[in-house]
XYZ file of N, CA and C in Angstrom:
468
model
N -22.143 -7.166 2.175
C -21.517 -5.928 1.722
C -22.510 -4.995 1.043
N -23.566 -5.533 0.472
C -24.527 -4.672 -0.231
C -25.117 -3.616 0.697
N -25.219 -3.946 1.976
C -25.768 -2.978 2.920
C -24.879 -1.748 3.070
N -23.612 -1.861 2.679
C -22.684 -0.729 2.775
C -22.691 0.166 1.538
N -23.381 -0.238 0.486
C -23.346 0.543 -0.756
C -23.744 2.006 -0.562
N -24.803 2.334 0.185
C -25.114 3.758 0.387
C -23.983 4.510 1.099
N -23.353 3.861 2.065
C -22.241 4.513 2.766
C -21.037 4.672 1.847
N -20.799 3.690 0.992
C -19.679 3.791 0.055
C -19.916 4.905 -0.960
N -21.148 5.046 -1.428
C -21.484 6.164 -2.321
C -21.251 7.492 -1.611
N -21.667 7.567 -0.349
C -21.473 8.798 0.430
C -19.988 9.062 0.665
N -19.205 8.007 0.832
C -17.761 8.137 1.003
C -17.140 8.778 -0.232
N -17.523 8.303 -1.401
C -17.007 8.875 -2.652
C -17.348 10.362 -2.722
N -18.561 10.716 -2.358
C -18.969 12.130 -2.344
C -18.164 12.924 -1.323
N -17.909 12.336 -0.160
C -17.197 13.036 0.919
C -15.750 13.341 0.545
N -15.153 12.531 -0.303
C -13.755 12.746 -0.670
C -13.529 14.128 -1.271
N -14.474 14.603 -2.056
C -14.309 15.912 -2.700
C -14.361 17.058 -1.692
N -14.818 16.794 -0.499
C -14.885 17.831 0.537
C -13.587 17.927 1.333
N -12.593 17.153 0.938
C -11.308 17.132 1.645
C -10.170 17.382 0.653
N -9.960 18.635 0.256
C -8.910 18.913 -0.733
C -7.511 18.522 -0.244
N -7.318 18.424 1.071
C -6.000 18.047 1.591
C -5.608 16.618 1.195
N -6.576 15.838 0.741
C -6.260 14.491 0.260
C -5.364 14.543 -0.973
N -5.379 15.668 -1.678
C -4.591 15.821 -2.904
C -3.185 16.356 -2.661
N -2.797 16.543 -1.409
C -1.456 17.039 -1.097
C -0.439 15.908 -1.246
N -0.066 15.630 -2.476
C 0.868 14.544 -2.756
C 1.484 14.734 -4.133
N 2.636 14.116 -4.316
C 3.234 14.030 -5.649
C 2.727 12.767 -6.311
N 2.751 12.745 -7.624
C 2.396 11.545 -8.372
C 3.663 10.971 -8.982
N 3.788 9.659 -8.899
C 5.000 8.998 -9.373
C 4.634 7.737 -10.162
N 5.562 7.288 -10.994
C 5.416 6.000 -11.660
C 5.815 4.932 -10.650
N 4.926 3.984 -10.416
C 5.196 2.940 -9.428
C 4.986 1.560 -10.027
N 5.852 0.651 -9.678
C 5.749 -0.745 -10.088
C 4.573 -1.406 -9.377
N 4.412 -1.169 -8.106
C 3.331 -1.609 -7.215
C 3.346 -3.085 -6.852
N 4.348 -3.838 -7.275
C 4.501 -5.232 -6.850
C 5.987 -5.565 -6.806
N 6.762 -4.631 -6.269
C 8.215 -4.760 -6.285
C 8.684 -5.518 -5.043
N 9.012 -6.779 -5.251
C 9.584 -7.613 -4.192
C 10.681 -8.458 -4.823
N 11.429 -9.167 -3.990
C 12.592 -9.895 -4.491
C 12.247 -10.908 -5.578
N 11.032 -11.446 -5.573
C 10.632 -12.392 -6.608
C 10.516 -11.757 -7.979
N 10.430 -10.428 -8.035
C 10.300 -9.721 -9.308
C 11.570 -8.968 -9.703
N 12.665 -9.260 -9.013
C 13.934 -8.599 -9.305
C 14.920 -9.645 -9.817
N 15.472 -9.387 -10.999
C 16.514 -10.265 -11.543
C 17.862 -9.695 -11.099
N 18.666 -10.556 -10.502
C 19.929 -10.136 -9.905
C 21.041 -11.060 -10.371
N 22.133 -10.471 -10.823
C 23.300 -11.238 -11.256
C 24.281 -11.323 -10.090
N 24.415 -12.517 -9.521
C 25.292 -12.691 -8.364
C 26.757 -12.417 -8.699
N 27.170 -12.696 -9.924
C 28.570 -12.475 -10.294
C 28.919 -10.993 -10.336
N 28.061 -10.202 -10.947
C 28.359 -8.769 -11.072
C 27.827 -7.962 -9.893
N 26.873 -8.542 -9.151
C 26.264 -7.798 -8.047
C 25.302 -6.736 -8.532
N 24.810 -6.892 -9.765
C 23.925 -5.884 -10.359
C 22.515 -6.427 -10.561
N 21.561 -5.542 -10.428
C 20.191 -5.857 -10.815
C 20.150 -5.786 -12.333
N 19.648 -6.839 -12.965
C 19.639 -6.890 -14.427
C 18.247 -6.729 -15.021
N 17.230 -6.765 -14.184
C 15.878 -6.595 -14.701
C 14.843 -6.564 -13.596
N 13.719 -5.969 -13.912
C 12.559 -5.936 -13.019
C 11.402 -6.553 -13.794
N 10.762 -7.561 -13.212
C 9.667 -8.285 -13.851
C 8.311 -7.818 -13.332
N 7.265 -8.253 -14.029
C 5.894 -8.161 -13.513
C 5.382 -6.721 -13.423
N 5.373 -6.033 -14.531
C 4.977 -4.628 -14.563
C 3.480 -4.416 -14.797
N 2.659 -5.465 -14.820
C 1.258 -5.278 -15.213
C 0.451 -4.417 -14.247
N 0.909 -4.254 -13.009
C 0.179 -3.408 -12.058
C 0.747 -1.992 -11.980
N 1.768 -1.699 -12.757
C 2.398 -0.382 -12.675
C 1.447 0.707 -13.158
N 1.602 1.881 -12.566
C 0.781 3.027 -12.964
C 1.324 4.288 -12.302
N 0.747 5.403 -12.687
C 1.053 6.670 -12.027
C 0.145 6.746 -10.808
N 0.747 6.916 -9.633
C -0.017 6.881 -8.384
C 0.435 7.999 -7.449
N -0.404 8.349 -6.465
C 0.076 9.234 -5.405
C 1.277 8.559 -4.722
N 2.286 9.324 -4.404
C 3.527 8.756 -3.864
C 3.310 7.792 -2.696
N 2.394 8.057 -1.759
C 2.206 7.088 -0.672
C 1.656 5.739 -1.134
N 1.189 5.645 -2.375
C 0.630 4.397 -2.904
C 1.631 3.611 -3.747
N 2.902 3.972 -3.695
C 3.881 3.288 -4.531
C 4.028 1.813 -4.149
N 3.719 1.466 -2.917
C 3.931 0.111 -2.407
C 2.659 -0.377 -1.712
N 1.560 -0.515 -2.449
C 0.263 -0.747 -1.804
C 0.153 -2.039 -1.019
N 0.827 -3.071 -1.428
C 0.727 -4.336 -0.695
C 1.895 -4.530 0.266
N 2.692 -3.500 0.430
C 3.827 -3.530 1.353
C 4.747 -4.729 1.091
N 4.984 -4.976 -0.193
C 5.812 -6.118 -0.585
C 7.269 -5.735 -0.824
N 7.566 -4.438 -0.870
C 8.935 -4.008 -1.155
C 9.899 -4.656 -0.156
N 10.947 -5.242 -0.676
C 11.991 -5.912 0.092
C 11.490 -7.152 0.831
N 10.401 -7.732 0.344
C 9.858 -8.981 0.904
C 10.426 -10.151 0.127
N 10.736 -11.235 0.815
C 11.342 -12.389 0.151
C 10.324 -13.389 -0.383
N 9.044 -13.080 -0.278
C 8.009 -13.937 -0.840
C 7.574 -15.075 0.058
N 8.095 -15.128 1.273
C 7.729 -16.198 2.196
C 6.728 -15.693 3.225
N 5.759 -16.542 3.553
C 4.733 -16.197 4.536
C 5.107 -16.816 5.878
N 5.903 -16.115 6.636
C 6.311 -16.584 7.959
C 6.660 -15.370 8.809
N 6.497 -15.473 10.117
C 6.852 -14.339 10.987
C 8.294 -13.880 10.786
N 9.203 -14.831 10.558
C 10.611 -14.468 10.349
C 10.773 -13.641 9.074
N 9.991 -13.965 8.051
C 10.062 -13.219 6.790
C 9.585 -11.789 6.996
N 8.539 -11.616 7.797
C 8.038 -10.269 8.088
C 9.077 -9.478 8.871
N 9.685 -10.121 9.859
C 10.738 -9.453 10.636
C 11.898 -9.044 9.736
N 12.289 -9.938 8.835
C 13.389 -9.638 7.918
C 13.018 -8.491 6.983
N 11.792 -8.498 6.466
C 11.340 -7.411 5.592
C 11.410 -6.082 6.341
N 10.935 -6.056 7.574
C 10.967 -4.823 8.364
C 12.399 -4.373 8.626
N 13.296 -5.329 8.910
C 14.696 -4.993 9.160
C 15.335 -4.399 7.901
N 15.085 -5.015 6.757
C 15.682 -4.546 5.503
C 15.063 -3.209 5.086
N 13.775 -3.012 5.332
C 13.152 -1.714 5.046
C 13.791 -0.610 5.877
N 14.075 -0.884 7.129
C 14.727 0.111 7.982
C 16.140 0.390 7.474
N 16.843 -0.633 7.054
C 18.177 -0.458 6.477
C 18.101 0.392 5.209
N 17.108 0.129 4.366
C 16.899 0.923 3.154
C 16.666 2.391 3.514
N 15.807 2.630 4.507
C 15.518 3.996 4.948
C 16.799 4.682 5.429
N 17.574 3.993 6.251
C 18.822 4.557 6.773
C 19.795 4.885 5.643
N 19.890 4.007 4.666
C 20.811 4.241 3.545
C 20.348 5.406 2.675
N 19.053 5.537 2.487
C 18.533 6.690 1.733
C 18.903 7.984 2.441
N 18.698 8.020 3.741
C 19.012 9.222 4.522
C 20.506 9.508 4.466
N 21.333 8.483 4.633
C 22.786 8.661 4.604
C 23.271 9.189 3.260
N 22.556 8.877 2.193
C 22.943 9.327 0.850
C 22.260 10.636 0.454
N 21.621 11.287 1.426
C 20.964 12.558 1.133
C 19.648 12.406 0.397
N 19.032 11.241 0.499
C 17.778 10.978 -0.208
C 16.599 10.844 0.753
N 16.653 11.574 1.859
C 15.562 11.507 2.841
C 14.230 11.880 2.205
N 14.259 12.766 1.213
C 13.009 13.177 0.561
C 12.329 11.997 -0.125
N 13.110 11.020 -0.585
C 12.543 9.824 -1.203
C 11.637 9.097 -0.210
N 12.050 9.043 1.031
C 11.263 8.402 2.085
C 10.109 9.303 2.502
N 10.403 10.575 2.732
C 9.391 11.512 3.241
C 8.215 11.686 2.290
N 8.469 11.770 0.996
C 7.367 12.026 0.060
C 6.461 10.820 -0.122
N 6.899 9.660 0.351
C 6.031 8.488 0.268
C 5.203 8.292 1.536
N 5.380 9.185 2.513
C 4.539 9.154 3.709
C 3.239 9.895 3.430
N 2.197 9.545 4.150
C 0.940 10.273 4.014
C 1.130 11.684 4.545
N 0.488 12.658 3.907
C 0.649 14.056 4.300
C -0.290 14.465 5.423
N -1.264 13.626 5.746
C -2.194 13.934 6.835
C -2.833 12.643 7.329
N -3.385 12.719 8.514
C -4.086 11.560 9.071
C -5.274 11.189 8.204
N -6.016 12.193 7.738
C -7.212 11.909 6.934
C -6.827 11.238 5.611
N -5.661 11.599 5.062
C -5.191 10.946 3.835
C -4.906 9.464 4.103
N -4.295 9.170 5.241
C -4.015 7.777 5.578
C -5.304 7.006 5.855
N -6.248 7.623 6.558
C -7.530 6.965 6.831
C -8.241 6.650 5.518
N -8.234 7.611 4.589
C -8.867 7.385 3.288
C -8.238 6.183 2.590
N -6.907 6.142 2.578
C -6.242 5.053 1.870
C -6.457 3.718 2.566
N -6.416 3.711 3.894
C -6.686 2.465 4.619
C -8.102 1.971 4.334
N -9.047 2.895 4.281
C -10.437 2.537 3.990
C -10.543 1.885 2.614
N -9.906 2.492 1.636
C -9.907 1.938 0.280
C -9.208 0.575 0.257
N -8.112 0.442 1.003
C -7.393 -0.834 1.036
C -8.255 -1.961 1.601
N -8.989 -1.676 2.682
C -9.855 -2.708 3.260
C -10.976 -3.075 2.294
N -11.541 -2.086 1.625
C -12.584 -2.372 0.646
C -12.030 -3.242 -0.480
N -10.873 -2.870 -0.996
C -10.238 -3.651 -2.067
C -9.978 -5.082 -1.608
N -9.455 -5.235 -0.410
C -9.167 -6.577 0.102
C -10.433 -7.422 0.167
N -11.508 -6.825 0.645
C -12.767 -7.565 0.767
C -13.294 -7.981 -0.597
N -13.338 -7.052 -1.544
C -13.940 -7.390 -2.843
C -13.049 -8.305 -3.679
N -11.750 -8.330 -3.403
C -10.872 -9.242 -4.135
C -10.841 -10.633 -3.517
N -10.896 -10.703 -2.192
C -10.682 -11.971 -1.499
C -11.983 -12.720 -1.224
N -13.012 -12.016 -0.805
C -14.275 -12.684 -0.437
C -14.869 -13.526 -1.560
N -14.935 -13.035 -2.795
C -15.525 -13.861 -3.856
C -14.769 -15.170 -4.101
N -13.502 -15.211 -3.700
C -12.705 -16.429 -3.877
C -12.769 -17.329 -2.640
N -13.564 -16.908 -1.651
C -13.736 -17.675 -0.409
C -12.405 -17.914 0.295
N -11.570 -16.884 0.299
C -10.282 -16.955 0.976
C -10.310 -16.047 2.201
N -9.527 -16.384 3.185
C -9.324 -15.576 4.390
C -10.633 -15.183 5.066
N -11.590 -16.084 5.040
C -12.907 -15.807 5.622
C -12.801 -15.416 7.086
N -11.774 -15.902 7.770
C -11.627 -15.605 9.194
C -11.247 -14.153 9.471
N -10.660 -13.452 8.500
C -10.257 -12.060 8.730
C -11.171 -11.045 8.053
N -12.023 -11.493 7.148
C -12.914 -10.561 6.448
C -13.774 -9.753 7.422
N -14.324 -10.342 8.500
C -15.103 -9.517 9.437
C -14.286 -8.382 10.066
N -13.021 -8.628 10.375
C -12.205 -7.544 10.941
C -11.880 -6.499 9.878
N -11.707 -6.930 8.613
C -11.500 -5.967 7.526
C -12.737 -5.094 7.363
N -13.901 -5.713 7.449
C -15.138 -4.948 7.313
C -15.254 -3.939 8.454
N -14.936 -4.360 9.672
C -14.993 -3.441 10.814
C -14.049 -2.259 10.595
N -12.853 -2.526 10.073
C -11.900 -1.443 9.792
C -12.407 -0.543 8.677
N -13.016 -1.139 7.661
C -13.628 -0.362 6.579
C -14.692 0.567 7.147
N -15.547 0.047 8.008
C -16.615 0.863 8.587
C -16.063 1.967 9.484
N -14.964 1.703 10.191
C -14.317 2.757 10.988
C -13.866 3.897 10.081
N -13.285 3.544 8.939
C -12.849 4.566 7.989
C -14.010 5.374 7.450
N -15.110 4.707 7.136
C -16.298 5.423 6.658
C -16.809 6.371 7.729
N -16.793 5.920 8.966
C -17.243 6.762 10.079
C -16.342 7.985 10.232
N -15.043 7.811 10.018
C -14.116 8.948 10.103
C -14.472 10.029 9.085
N -15.067 9.617 7.969
C -15.514 10.570 6.950
C -16.975 10.970 7.152
N -17.508 10.606 8.320
C -18.880 10.972 8.709
C -19.929 10.431 7.740
N -19.692 9.223 7.243
C -20.674 8.568 6.369
C -21.010 7.192 6.931
């Protein structure tokens, strides 16, 4: 990764040349909101608490769910991913039906370059968090390739 340091420095510099990256609202986000962090009372049918706020912060709206854990049941299986996607679509439909389409729309990226920037940062974060722990070594090369694609998109 050290060989990428000059490109990463250039990437940071290149960001200021793209003011459209700032076309977003800022919101308070939990950033680790999944079913394991939601306290639910089965008798009343009410959510009684939200746990695990240590990662919360004010973020650009598209970053409210950085690990895509919202509505995830905490299980690592293809069926769990399918269920998460199904429930996310149901959530989207219910927001729209209740006149809250803007809640969904404002969390989308406002441009392709904004999404590329965020994907690039996500791959970098994944590499620097996971590699030192010697985890997921089989996917780190593909993460690096995706990181480099993002840097190339910014002409660095």
